[in-house]
GROMACS .gro file of C-alpha atoms in nm:
model
  483
    1MET     CA    1   2.039  -0.436   1.680
    2ARG     CA    2   2.167  -0.716   1.471
    3GLU     CA    3   2.175  -0.676   1.102
    4LYS     CA    4   2.007  -0.935   0.861
    5GLY     CA    5   2.115  -1.032   0.517
    6LEU     CA    6   2.021  -0.766   0.256
    7LYS     CA    7   1.755  -0.893   0.003
    8ARG     CA    8   1.821  -0.791  -0.345
    9VAL     CA    9   1.621  -0.743  -0.662
   10ARG     CA   10   1.419  -1.062  -0.753
   11THR     CA   11   1.397  -1.027  -1.137
   12ALA     CA   12   1.642  -0.932  -1.425
   13SER     CA   13   1.657  -0.547  -1.491
   14ALA     CA   14   1.759  -0.329  -1.766
   15VAL     CA   15   1.863  -0.072  -1.499
   16ILE     CA   16   2.224   0.008  -1.531
   17ALA     CA   17   2.377   0.266  -1.292
   18ALA     CA   18   2.179   0.589  -1.280
   19LEU     CA   19   2.339   0.867  -1.508
   20LEU     CA   20   2.306   1.242  -1.470
   21PHE     CA   21   2.053   1.337  -1.724
   22LEU     CA   22   2.125   1.684  -1.869
   23GLY     CA   23   1.893   1.682  -2.148
   24ALA     CA   24   2.139   1.706  -2.426
   25PHE     CA   25   2.224   1.427  -2.678
   26TYR     CA   26   2.403   1.112  -2.540
   27ALA     CA   27   2.527   0.770  -2.679
   28LEU     CA   28   2.504   0.462  -2.471
   29THR     CA   29   2.760   0.195  -2.526
   30THR     CA   30   2.519  -0.107  -2.437
   31SER     CA   31   2.477  -0.451  -2.616
   32PRO     CA   32   2.153  -0.450  -2.777
   33VAL     CA   33   2.023  -0.773  -2.578
   34ALA     CA   34   1.667  -0.839  -2.453
   35ALA     CA   35   1.595  -0.677  -2.142
   36SER     CA   36   1.321  -0.646  -1.900
   37VAL     CA   37   1.225  -0.381  -1.636
   38GLU     CA   38   1.188  -0.505  -1.284
   39THR     CA   39   0.836  -0.467  -1.134
   40GLU     CA   40   0.876  -0.601  -0.791
   41ILE     CA   41   1.128  -0.711  -0.523
   42VAL     CA   42   1.122  -0.980  -0.241
   43VAL     CA   43   1.238  -0.839   0.074
   44ASP     CA   44   1.206  -1.137   0.315
   45VAL     CA   45   1.037  -1.493   0.351
   46GLY     CA   46   0.889  -1.641   0.642
   47ASN     CA   47   0.595  -1.629   0.870
   48ILE     CA   48   0.529  -1.272   0.802
   49THR     CA   49   0.219  -1.125   1.013
   50ASP     CA   50   0.212  -0.758   0.968
   51LEU     CA   51   0.363  -0.477   0.772
   52ILE     CA   52   0.379  -0.101   0.735
   53TRP     CA   53   0.544   0.186   0.571
   54SER     CA   54   0.693   0.479   0.748
   55SER     CA   55   0.521   0.819   0.691
   56SER     CA   56   0.820   0.928   0.512
   57GLY     CA   57   0.799   0.636   0.267
   58THR     CA   58   1.173   0.592   0.320
   59ARG     CA   59   1.164   0.288   0.560
   60ILE     CA   60   0.947  -0.027   0.610
   61ALA     CA   61   0.873  -0.250   0.915
   62TYR     CA   62   0.724  -0.585   0.922
   63VAL     CA   63   0.667  -0.845   1.199
   64LYS     CA   64   0.810  -1.220   1.163
   65CYS     CA   65   0.711  -1.481   1.393
   66PRO     CA   66   0.840  -1.812   1.471
   67ASP     CA   67   0.611  -2.118   1.335
   68GLY     CA   68   0.351  -2.169   1.589
   69GLN     CA   69   0.416  -1.871   1.790
   70GLN     CA   70   0.179  -1.547   1.802
   71TRP     CA   71   0.457  -1.285   1.869
   72GLY     CA   72   0.787  -1.212   1.684
   73GLY     CA   73   1.043  -0.972   1.585
   74LEU     CA   74   0.983  -0.624   1.461
   75TRP     CA   75   1.231  -0.566   1.162
   76VAL     CA   76   1.288  -0.228   0.998
   77GLY     CA   77   1.485  -0.146   0.665
   78ASP     CA   78   1.564   0.139   0.462
   79TRP     CA   79   1.399   0.209   0.124
   80ASP     CA   80   1.532   0.441  -0.142
   81GLY     CA   81   1.282   0.368  -0.406
   82HIS     CA   82   1.460   0.096  -0.568
   83GLU     CA   83   1.580  -0.166  -0.292
   84VAL     CA   84   1.544  -0.218   0.075
   85THR     CA   85   1.879  -0.222   0.253
   86ASN     CA   86   2.011  -0.204   0.626
   87VAL     CA   87   1.722  -0.449   0.738
   88GLN     CA   88   1.746  -0.480   1.136
   89LEU     CA   89   1.585  -0.632   1.423
   90LEU     CA   90   1.414  -0.345   1.646
   91TYR     CA   91   1.230  -0.543   1.891
   92THR     CA   92   1.163  -0.881   1.973
   93GLU     CA   93   0.827  -0.896   2.163
   94VAL     CA   94   0.542  -0.779   1.911
   95ASP     CA   95   0.203  -0.911   1.887
   96GLY     CA   96   0.202  -1.069   1.558
   97THR     CA   97  -0.096  -0.887   1.392
   98ARG     CA   98  -0.079  -0.570   1.609
   99LEU     CA   99   0.162  -0.329   1.408
  100GLU     CA  100  -0.072  -0.041   1.407
  101ASP     CA  101   0.075   0.294   1.260
  102TRP     CA  102   0.401   0.470   1.186
  103GLN     CA  103   0.400   0.857   1.206
  104GLY     CA  104   0.749   1.061   1.204
  105SER     CA  105   0.993   0.836   1.402
  106TRP     CA  106   0.726   0.652   1.608
  107ILE     CA  107   0.583   0.307   1.560
  108LEU     CA  108   0.268   0.226   1.727
  109PHE     CA  109   0.219  -0.153   1.817
  110MET     CA  110   0.120  -0.405   2.099
  111ILE     CA  111   0.364  -0.618   2.277
  112ARG     CA  112   0.333  -1.008   2.346
  113HIS     CA  113   0.577  -1.293   2.465
  114GLU     CA  114   0.343  -1.570   2.523
  115ASN     CA  115   0.073  -1.756   2.329
  116GLY     CA  116  -0.155  -1.833   2.629
  117LEU     CA  117  -0.276  -1.597   2.903
  118PRO     CA  118   0.006  -1.397   3.080
  119SER     CA  119   0.074  -1.513   3.436
  120GLU     CA  120   0.070  -1.121   3.532
  121TYR     CA  121   0.006  -0.791   3.360
  122TYR     CA  122   0.289  -0.630   3.197
  123GLY     CA  123   0.111  -0.441   2.931
  124ARG     CA  124   0.001  -0.686   2.698
  125GLY     CA  125  -0.330  -0.595   2.538
  126GLU     CA  126  -0.212  -0.198   2.539
  127LEU     CA  127  -0.066   0.034   2.273
  128TRP     CA  128   0.308   0.098   2.307
  129LYS     CA  129   0.520   0.302   2.088
  130ILE     CA  130   0.874   0.297   1.993
  131ARG     CA  131   1.128   0.499   1.818
  132ASP     CA  132   1.226   0.351   1.476
  133ASP     CA  133   1.575   0.347   1.602
  134GLY     CA  134   1.488   0.103   1.893
  135THR     CA  135   1.480   0.360   2.168
  136GLN     CA  136   1.223   0.505   2.411
  137LEU     CA  137   0.964   0.212   2.425
  138THR     CA  138   0.662   0.367   2.582
  139GLN     CA  139   0.351   0.255   2.699
  140ILE     CA  140   0.035   0.465   2.547
  141THR     CA  141  -0.279   0.292   2.691
  142PHE     CA  142  -0.354   0.187   3.025
  143THR     CA  143  -0.688   0.050   2.992
  144TYR     CA  144  -0.607  -0.237   3.274
  145THR     CA  145  -0.569   0.017   3.548
  146ASN     CA  146  -0.710   0.356   3.432
  147GLY     CA  147  -1.108   0.265   3.460
  148ILE     CA  148  -1.167   0.184   3.104
  149ARG     CA  149  -1.177  -0.169   3.213
  150THR     CA  150  -1.479  -0.215   3.448
  151GLU     CA  151  -1.538  -0.599   3.444
  152TRP     CA  152  -1.310  -0.864   3.569
  153TRP     CA  153  -1.489  -1.190   3.567
  154ASN     CA  154  -1.421  -1.291   3.224
  155PRO     CA  155  -1.128  -1.528   3.212
  156ALA     CA  156  -1.020  -1.464   2.846
  157TYR     CA  157  -0.898  -1.132   2.944
  158THR     CA  158  -0.687  -1.250   3.243
  159ASN     CA  159  -0.395  -1.006   3.320
  160ILE     CA  160  -0.447  -0.852   2.960
  161GLY     CA  161  -0.557  -0.467   2.886
  162THR     CA  162  -0.830  -0.441   2.647
  163ALA     CA  163  -0.702  -0.203   2.386
  164ASN     CA  164  -0.716  -0.304   2.019
  165TRP     CA  165  -0.706  -0.102   1.704
  166GLY     CA  166  -0.494   0.223   1.722
  167ARG     CA  167  -0.373   0.535   1.512
  168PHE     CA  168  -0.177   0.816   1.564
  169ILE     CA  169  -0.403   1.117   1.487
  170PRO     CA  170  -0.234   1.347   1.232
  171GLY     CA  171  -0.133   1.716   1.334
  172THR     CA  172  -0.259   1.619   1.714
  173GLY     CA  173  -0.069   1.482   2.002
  174PHE     CA  174  -0.328   1.201   2.052
  175VAL     CA  175  -0.383   0.860   1.958
  176TYR     CA  176  -0.728   0.715   1.857
  177PHE     CA  177  -0.814   0.351   1.969
  178SER     CA  178  -1.082   0.122   2.067
  179ALA     CA  179  -1.111  -0.057   2.385
  180HIS     CA  180  -1.375  -0.285   2.595
  181ASP     CA  181  -1.504  -0.304   2.937
  182GLY     CA  182  -1.362  -0.646   3.019
  183ASN     CA  183  -1.636  -0.842   2.855
  184GLY     CA  184  -1.615  -0.746   2.489
  185TRP     CA  185  -1.828  -0.405   2.480
  186TRP     CA  186  -1.597  -0.190   2.262
  187LYS     CA  187  -1.592   0.179   2.268
  188ALA     CA  188  -1.392   0.444   2.113
  189TYR     CA  189  -1.139   0.670   2.294
  190THR     CA  190  -0.858   0.900   2.251
  191CYS     CA  191  -0.568   0.946   2.474
  192ASN     CA  192  -0.230   1.139   2.478
  193ALA     CA  193   0.031   1.007   2.236
  194ASP     CA  194   0.329   1.070   2.498
  195GLY     CA  195   0.243   0.815   2.764
  196THR     CA  196   0.066   1.034   3.020
  197ASP     CA  197  -0.280   0.887   2.925
  198ASP     CA  198  -0.571   1.133   2.993
  199TRP     CA  199  -0.804   0.925   2.794
  200ASN     CA  200  -1.146   1.079   2.644
  201LEU     CA  201  -1.439   0.866   2.543
  202ILE     CA  202  -1.539   0.965   2.205
  203SER     CA  203  -1.826   0.717   2.113
  204GLY     CA  204  -2.028   0.811   2.434
  205ASN     CA  205  -2.307   0.585   2.510
  206THR     CA  206  -2.280   0.402   2.181
  207PHE     CA  207  -2.048   0.092   2.143
  208SER     CA  208  -1.784   0.072   1.888
  209PHE     CA  209  -1.753  -0.280   1.718
  210THR     CA  210  -1.591  -0.140   1.418
  211ILE     CA  211  -1.383   0.171   1.406
  212GLY     CA  212  -1.190   0.401   1.145
  213MET     CA  213  -1.021   0.729   1.115
  214SER     CA  214  -0.972   1.003   0.839
  215PRO     CA  215  -0.610   0.992   0.717
  216THR     CA  216  -0.631   1.364   0.729
  217GLY     CA  217  -0.713   1.356   1.105
  218ASN     CA  218  -1.046   1.568   1.060
  219LYS     CA  219  -1.278   1.290   1.146
  220LEU     CA  220  -1.298   1.005   1.377
  221VAL     CA  221  -1.540   0.711   1.276
  222TRP     CA  222  -1.684   0.427   1.446
  223GLY     CA  223  -1.952   0.155   1.405
  224THR     CA  224  -2.213   0.105   1.672
  225SER     CA  225  -2.488  -0.169   1.704
  226TRP     CA  226  -2.643  -0.307   2.008
  227TYR     CA  227  -2.459  -0.645   1.966
  228TRP     CA  228  -2.103  -0.709   1.801
  229ASN     CA  229  -2.251  -0.907   1.510
  230GLN     CA  230  -2.559  -0.694   1.441
  231PRO     CA  231  -2.646  -0.430   1.179
  232THR     CA  232  -2.403  -0.117   1.211
  233THR     CA  233  -2.486   0.242   1.228
  234LEU     CA  234  -2.164   0.447   1.120
  235MET     CA  235  -2.104   0.759   1.331
  236ALA     CA  236  -1.831   1.026   1.314
  237SER     CA  237  -1.714   1.324   1.513
  238ASN     CA  238  -1.425   1.588   1.565
  239VAL     CA  239  -1.102   1.457   1.733
  240ASP     CA  240  -1.247   1.595   2.056
  241GLY     CA  241  -1.583   1.421   2.033
  242THR     CA  242  -1.777   1.720   1.922
  243GLU     CA  243  -2.029   1.751   1.649
  244ARG     CA  244  -2.107   1.382   1.662
  245ILE     CA  245  -2.329   1.281   1.358
  246THR     CA  246  -2.471   0.960   1.224
  247ILE     CA  247  -2.355   0.880   0.881
  248ARG     CA  248  -2.622   0.596   0.807
  249GLN     CA  249  -2.799   0.316   0.971
  250PHE     CA  250  -2.727   0.004   0.736
  251PRO     CA  251  -2.928  -0.326   0.761
  252PHE     CA  252  -2.606  -0.529   0.796
  253LYS     CA  253  -2.284  -0.522   0.982
  254THR     CA  254  -2.003  -0.315   0.815
  255TYR     CA  255  -1.630  -0.202   0.851
  256PRO     CA  256  -1.545   0.156   0.737
  257LEU     CA  257  -1.236   0.298   0.568
  258VAL     CA  258  -1.196   0.650   0.518
  259LEU     CA  259  -1.003   0.764   0.203
  260ALA     CA  260  -0.729   1.018   0.177
  261ASP     CA  261  -0.983   1.301   0.103
  262GLY     CA  262  -1.092   1.276   0.439
  263ASN     CA  263  -1.462   1.268   0.326
  264THR     CA  264  -1.514   0.950   0.160
  265VAL     CA  265  -1.615   0.652   0.349
  266VAL     CA  266  -1.581   0.301   0.182
  267TYR     CA  267  -1.753   0.027   0.375
  268SER     CA  268  -1.799  -0.351   0.338
  269ARG     CA  269  -2.147  -0.493   0.214
  270PRO     CA  270  -2.265  -0.843   0.227
  271ASP     CA  271  -2.142  -1.131   0.018
  272GLY     CA  272  -1.816  -0.956  -0.077
  273ASN     CA  273  -1.951  -0.644  -0.218
  274ILE     CA  274  -1.835  -0.279  -0.134
  275GLY     CA  275  -2.013   0.044  -0.106
  276ALA     CA  276  -1.930   0.405  -0.045
  277ILE     CA  277  -2.084   0.714   0.133
  278GLN     CA  278  -1.975   1.061   0.215
  279ILE     CA  279  -1.875   1.127   0.568
  280ASP     CA  280  -2.208   1.365   0.601
  281GLY     CA  281  -2.433   1.077   0.500
  282THR     CA  282  -2.477   1.183   0.159
  283ALA     CA  283  -2.407   1.013  -0.192
  284ASP     CA  284  -2.449   0.652  -0.053
  285ARG     CA  285  -2.358   0.433  -0.354
  286VAL     CA  286  -2.268   0.081  -0.446
  287VAL     CA  287  -1.910   0.046  -0.565
  288ILE     CA  288  -1.865  -0.337  -0.638
  289ASP     CA  289  -2.154  -0.557  -0.654
  290ASP     CA  290  -2.074  -0.882  -0.834
  291GLU     CA  291  -2.010  -1.250  -0.787
  292TYR     CA  292  -1.655  -1.239  -0.643
  293ALA     CA  293  -1.528  -1.209  -0.288
  294ASN     CA  294  -1.426  -0.837  -0.273
  295TYR     CA  295  -1.303  -0.650   0.042
  296TRP     CA  296  -1.143  -0.304   0.080
  297ALA     CA  297  -0.808  -0.318   0.214
  298ASN     CA  298  -0.639   0.027   0.235
  299TYR     CA  299  -0.674   0.393   0.091
  300ASP     CA  300  -0.462   0.550  -0.182
  301PRO     CA  301  -0.260   0.823  -0.004
  302VAL     CA  302  -0.231   1.015  -0.320
  303ASP     CA  303  -0.561   0.979  -0.499
  304GLY     CA  304  -0.854   1.061  -0.245
  305GLN     CA  305  -1.116   0.866  -0.470
  306SER     CA  306  -0.961   0.522  -0.477
  307PHE     CA  307  -0.858   0.233  -0.249
  308LEU     CA  308  -0.678  -0.100  -0.247
  309MET     CA  309  -0.908  -0.406  -0.288
  310SER     CA  310  -0.817  -0.786  -0.255
  311SER     CA  311  -1.036  -0.996  -0.462
  312ASN     CA  312  -1.059  -1.330  -0.632
  313ARG     CA  313  -1.189  -1.190  -0.960
  314ASP     CA  314  -0.864  -1.274  -1.173
  315PRO     CA  315  -0.944  -1.574  -1.393
  316ASP     CA  316  -0.678  -1.784  -1.200
  317GLY     CA  317  -0.906  -1.789  -0.903
  318ASN     CA  318  -0.645  -1.675  -0.667
  319VAL     CA  319  -0.686  -1.358  -0.444
  320HIS     CA  320  -0.494  -1.059  -0.572
  321ILE     CA  321  -0.477  -0.679  -0.522
  322PHE     CA  322  -0.660  -0.423  -0.705
  323SER     CA  323  -0.695  -0.063  -0.731
  324VAL     CA  324  -1.058   0.068  -0.723
  325GLY     CA  325  -1.200   0.410  -0.788
  326VAL     CA  326  -1.503   0.512  -0.574
  327SER     CA  327  -1.710   0.542  -0.895
  328GLY     CA  328  -1.663   0.154  -0.949
  329THR     CA  329  -1.586   0.203  -1.310
  330GLU     CA  330  -1.224   0.202  -1.271
  331VAL     CA  331  -1.080  -0.154  -1.125
  332PHE     CA  332  -0.711  -0.210  -1.213
  333GLN     CA  333  -0.535  -0.556  -1.124
  334LEU     CA  334  -0.205  -0.468  -0.954
  335THR     CA  335  -0.073  -0.821  -0.850
  336ASP     CA  336  -0.083  -1.158  -1.035
  337GLY     CA  337   0.089  -1.496  -1.022
  338PRO     CA  338   0.014  -1.825  -0.860
  339TYR     CA  339  -0.004  -1.670  -0.502
  340ASN     CA  340  -0.256  -1.548  -0.282
  341ASP     CA  341  -0.187  -1.171  -0.184
  342ASP     CA  342  -0.298  -0.974   0.105
  343SER     CA  343  -0.242  -0.700   0.364
  344PRO     CA  344  -0.147  -0.415   0.098
  345ILE     CA  345  -0.017  -0.086   0.185
  346TYR     CA  346   0.044   0.191  -0.074
  347SER     CA  347   0.372   0.381  -0.022
  348PRO     CA  348   0.310   0.743   0.079
  349ASN     CA  349   0.397   0.862  -0.258
  350GLY     CA  350   0.187   0.608  -0.428
  351TYR     CA  351   0.465   0.462  -0.651
  352CYS     CA  352   0.445   0.104  -0.516
  353VAL     CA  353   0.271  -0.145  -0.291
  354LEU     CA  354   0.386  -0.334   0.006
  355TYR     CA  355   0.233  -0.651   0.071
  356ARG     CA  356   0.258  -1.026   0.157
  357ARG     CA  357   0.191  -1.313  -0.052
  358LEU     CA  358   0.158  -1.687  -0.016
  359PRO     CA  359   0.223  -1.943  -0.279
  360VAL     CA  360  -0.102  -2.146  -0.383
  361GLY     CA  361  -0.107  -2.483  -0.242
  362SER     CA  362   0.151  -2.402   0.035
  363ASP     CA  363   0.102  -2.573   0.352
  364THR     CA  364   0.297  -2.364   0.556
  365TYR     CA  365   0.284  -1.995   0.667
  366THR     CA  366   0.605  -1.902   0.438
  367TYR     CA  367   0.494  -1.578   0.320
  368GLU     CA  368   0.690  -1.356   0.083
  369LEU     CA  369   0.716  -0.982   0.175
  370VAL     CA  370   0.703  -0.792  -0.148
  371ILE     CA  371   0.741  -0.440  -0.283
  372ARG     CA  372   0.550  -0.415  -0.625
  373TRP     CA  373   0.585  -0.088  -0.833
  374ILE     CA  374   0.260   0.054  -0.974
  375ALA     CA  375   0.292   0.168  -1.348
  376LYS     CA  376   0.198   0.521  -1.424
  377GLN     CA  377   0.047   0.524  -1.740
  378ILE     CA  378   0.216   0.760  -1.988
  379GLU     CA  379   0.163   0.874  -2.344
  380ILE     CA  380   0.426   0.756  -2.607
  381ASP     CA  381   0.448   0.796  -2.983
  382ILE     CA  382   0.647   0.521  -3.177
  383LYS     CA  383   0.813   0.656  -3.481
  384PRO     CA  384   0.703   1.021  -3.435
  385GLY     CA  385   0.561   1.172  -3.754
  386SER     CA  386   0.434   0.845  -3.875
  387GLU     CA  387   0.055   0.774  -3.888
  388CYS     CA  388   0.067   0.394  -3.873
  389ASN     CA  389   0.415   0.306  -3.724
  390PRO     CA  390   0.553   0.058  -3.970
  391ILE     CA  391   0.834  -0.159  -3.823
  392ASN     CA  392   1.068  -0.384  -4.054
  393LEU     CA  393   1.214  -0.624  -3.802
  394GLY     CA  394   1.476  -0.722  -4.060
  395SER     CA  395   1.600  -0.347  -4.086
  396ARG     CA  396   1.951  -0.265  -3.937
  397GLY     CA  397   1.839   0.076  -3.842
  398LYS     CA  398   1.705   0.255  -3.535
  399THR     CA  399   1.334   0.277  -3.422
  400ALA     CA  400   1.246   0.619  -3.241
  401VAL     CA  401   0.999   0.618  -2.956
  402ALA     CA  402   0.900   0.954  -2.798
  403VAL     CA  403   0.772   0.991  -2.436
  404LEU     CA  404   0.554   1.276  -2.433
  405THR     CA  405   0.536   1.563  -2.196
  406THR     CA  406   0.151   1.611  -2.105
  407SER     CA  407  -0.020   1.817  -1.833
  408ASN     CA  408   0.027   1.533  -1.581
  409PHE     CA  409   0.366   1.410  -1.671
  410ASP     CA  410   0.729   1.573  -1.767
  411ALA     CA  411   0.923   1.349  -1.991
  412SER     CA  412   1.258   1.503  -1.872
  413THR     CA  413   1.199   1.315  -1.539
  414VAL     CA  414   1.254   0.981  -1.720
  415ASN     CA  415   1.569   0.800  -1.655
  416PRO     CA  416   1.662   0.694  -2.005
  417VAL     CA  417   1.897   0.426  -1.891
  418THR     CA  418   1.598   0.238  -1.748
  419VAL     CA  419   1.384   0.246  -2.029
  420VAL     CA  420   1.297  -0.070  -2.219
  421PHE     CA  421   1.098  -0.091  -2.534
  422ALA     CA  422   0.974  -0.440  -2.663
  423GLN     CA  423   1.247  -0.597  -2.463
  424ALA     CA  424   1.512  -0.367  -2.604
  425VAL     CA  425   1.717  -0.100  -2.429
  426ALA     CA  426   1.781   0.252  -2.558
  427LEU     CA  427   2.098   0.302  -2.752
  428ARG     CA  428   2.084   0.692  -2.749
  429TRP     CA  429   1.813   0.993  -2.671
  430ASN     CA  430   1.747   1.349  -2.679
  431LEU     CA  431   1.515   1.612  -2.572
  432GLU     CA  432   1.295   1.778  -2.832
  433ASP     CA  433   0.940   1.901  -2.908
  434VAL     CA  434   0.807   1.617  -3.122
  435ASP     CA  435   0.433   1.707  -3.101
  436GLY     CA  436   0.449   2.095  -3.143
  437ASP     CA  437   0.291   2.171  -2.815
  438GLY     CA  438   0.597   2.386  -2.690
  439ASP     CA  439   0.698   2.131  -2.414
  440LEU     CA  440   1.021   1.901  -2.448
  441ASP     CA  441   0.975   1.538  -2.508
  442LEU     CA  442   1.213   1.262  -2.454
  443VAL     CA  443   1.316   1.072  -2.776
  444LEU     CA  444   1.476   0.749  -2.753
  445HIS     CA  445   1.638   0.519  -3.026
  446PHE     CA  446   1.620   0.153  -3.032
  447SER     CA  447   1.799  -0.107  -3.252
  448THR     CA  448   1.510  -0.238  -3.460
  449GLN     CA  449   1.661  -0.596  -3.486
  450SER     CA  450   1.670  -0.609  -3.104
  451LEU     CA  451   1.267  -0.554  -3.063
  452GLU     CA  452   1.104  -0.855  -2.968
  453LEU     CA  453   0.780  -0.805  -3.158
  454ALA     CA  454   0.592  -1.075  -3.391
  455ILE     CA  455   0.475  -1.048  -3.733
  456ASP     CA  456   0.119  -1.020  -3.590
  457SER     CA  457   0.208  -0.769  -3.324
  458THR     CA  458  -0.018  -0.456  -3.321
  459GLU     CA  459   0.113  -0.281  -2.993
  460GLY     CA  460   0.457  -0.173  -2.867
  461ILE     CA  461   0.525  -0.124  -2.496
  462LEU     CA  462   0.761   0.096  -2.329
  463THR     CA  463   0.836   0.066  -1.979
  464GLY     CA  464   1.098   0.243  -1.746
  465PHE     CA  465   1.146   0.458  -1.419
  466THR     CA  466   1.158   0.828  -1.348
  467PHE     CA  467   1.476   0.956  -1.178
  468GLY     CA  468   1.259   0.929  -0.845
  469TRP     CA  469   1.203   0.547  -0.908
  470GLU     CA  470   0.818   0.588  -1.050
  471LEU     CA  471   0.760   0.305  -1.255
  472ILE     CA  472   0.605   0.436  -1.610
  473GLU     CA  473   0.431   0.242  -1.899
  474GLY     CA  474   0.312   0.369  -2.233
  475ARG     CA  475   0.176   0.201  -2.522
  476ASP     CA  476   0.128   0.281  -2.894
  477SER     CA  477   0.011   0.107  -3.221
  478VAL     CA  478   0.245  -0.073  -3.452
  479ARG     CA  479   0.216  -0.225  -3.799
  480ILE     CA  480   0.488  -0.498  -3.873
  481VAL     CA  481   0.588  -0.475  -4.248
  482PRO     CA  482   0.774  -0.763  -4.419
  483PRO     CA  483   1.147  -0.735  -4.461
   0.00000   0.00000   0.00000
């Protein structure tokens, strides 16, 4: 493998070297200058066609193709929660949009080395796996030779296998995949994940023109219809194909996404809308129904009741990424700027999103591969003990801000040297119980003259990171008083 130049943090940061935080009172010798907390890094730039996280969340992989070429190199890099390092080329002949899954040390993908039809069968159109150190390349599906393909007259599939979408099934030794008979009649299958095949037909006598799987591995899902573009009936079964059920017959074609709870299925609706239904067919509901183009993108691995969505609902009209709860009442914008964003995937711990973006107006496929942190909203108390939080910007003193420990957040996990309040860094900090609830809170002190607040400011914002590199954000009201 050959090493590629490391990509560094894009924006200015208040992050100094991480210090050991013992909970005692410290002094930090830092000049009180304006600062900001980084919210994203750009990993690479180019014709990036696919991307994925490792199941451990400590590495990323992506495919980068030369312009005009439908296959390219598989690159992998290490992720420590703050930056990507050791970016290396793992394999050179990966189908540009067929980076399928990464469980443990194995990456599931498809190979390719020409734009047109191959002159002979070499395993294109089949699922393969490779270890994330570049060893043990192994063919997983054998649709071209094992009887799954039964039609040979269609020239579009000359010397090509018929597998497509595929996933490792968690907790098993199987891969779930879709394949067709050589003429586009798709069905759902499983096979061994070790290269010994032993395929099993899951969808039975029904077709599988759309497909999905529970992230927990408890259910396999597919969408059947009498023809590929006709209304879909969503179905599900156990991993071995037993206990097959009909989730619902829809009056439109739809694509399913099973959320991390293993029981909620999000599905596409006409005109860019989104619905949800339980895997047993109950509680069918509309999640998003508006004038925008909304499309589900991926599930939240931590919150089993939310997912990622791409939408043009931002006033700038560009396509950005949003987090959506299945109730439809919680829609949070995660990305912004003069870009069109797509292919988002949460890190396994839910701290950040890996995605690609294309500058608006670009006439080339020069994507940026981006990791953006998602801020956890926390509770803060500006000037603890004060009701209206008055701040005199002319004061030569300090302004205290407390990060509160609550039932779902421990303030002692905050790395104080990363914290920024109103563009000022903390000068010192200590742990104490400021709200009298018996828990230790983190109290940070900032130079009042360094606060970038205006005379009409009504809110102060604190951002920073935990020691585990989870981005945090807290807000509280302020009242600016005359000097």
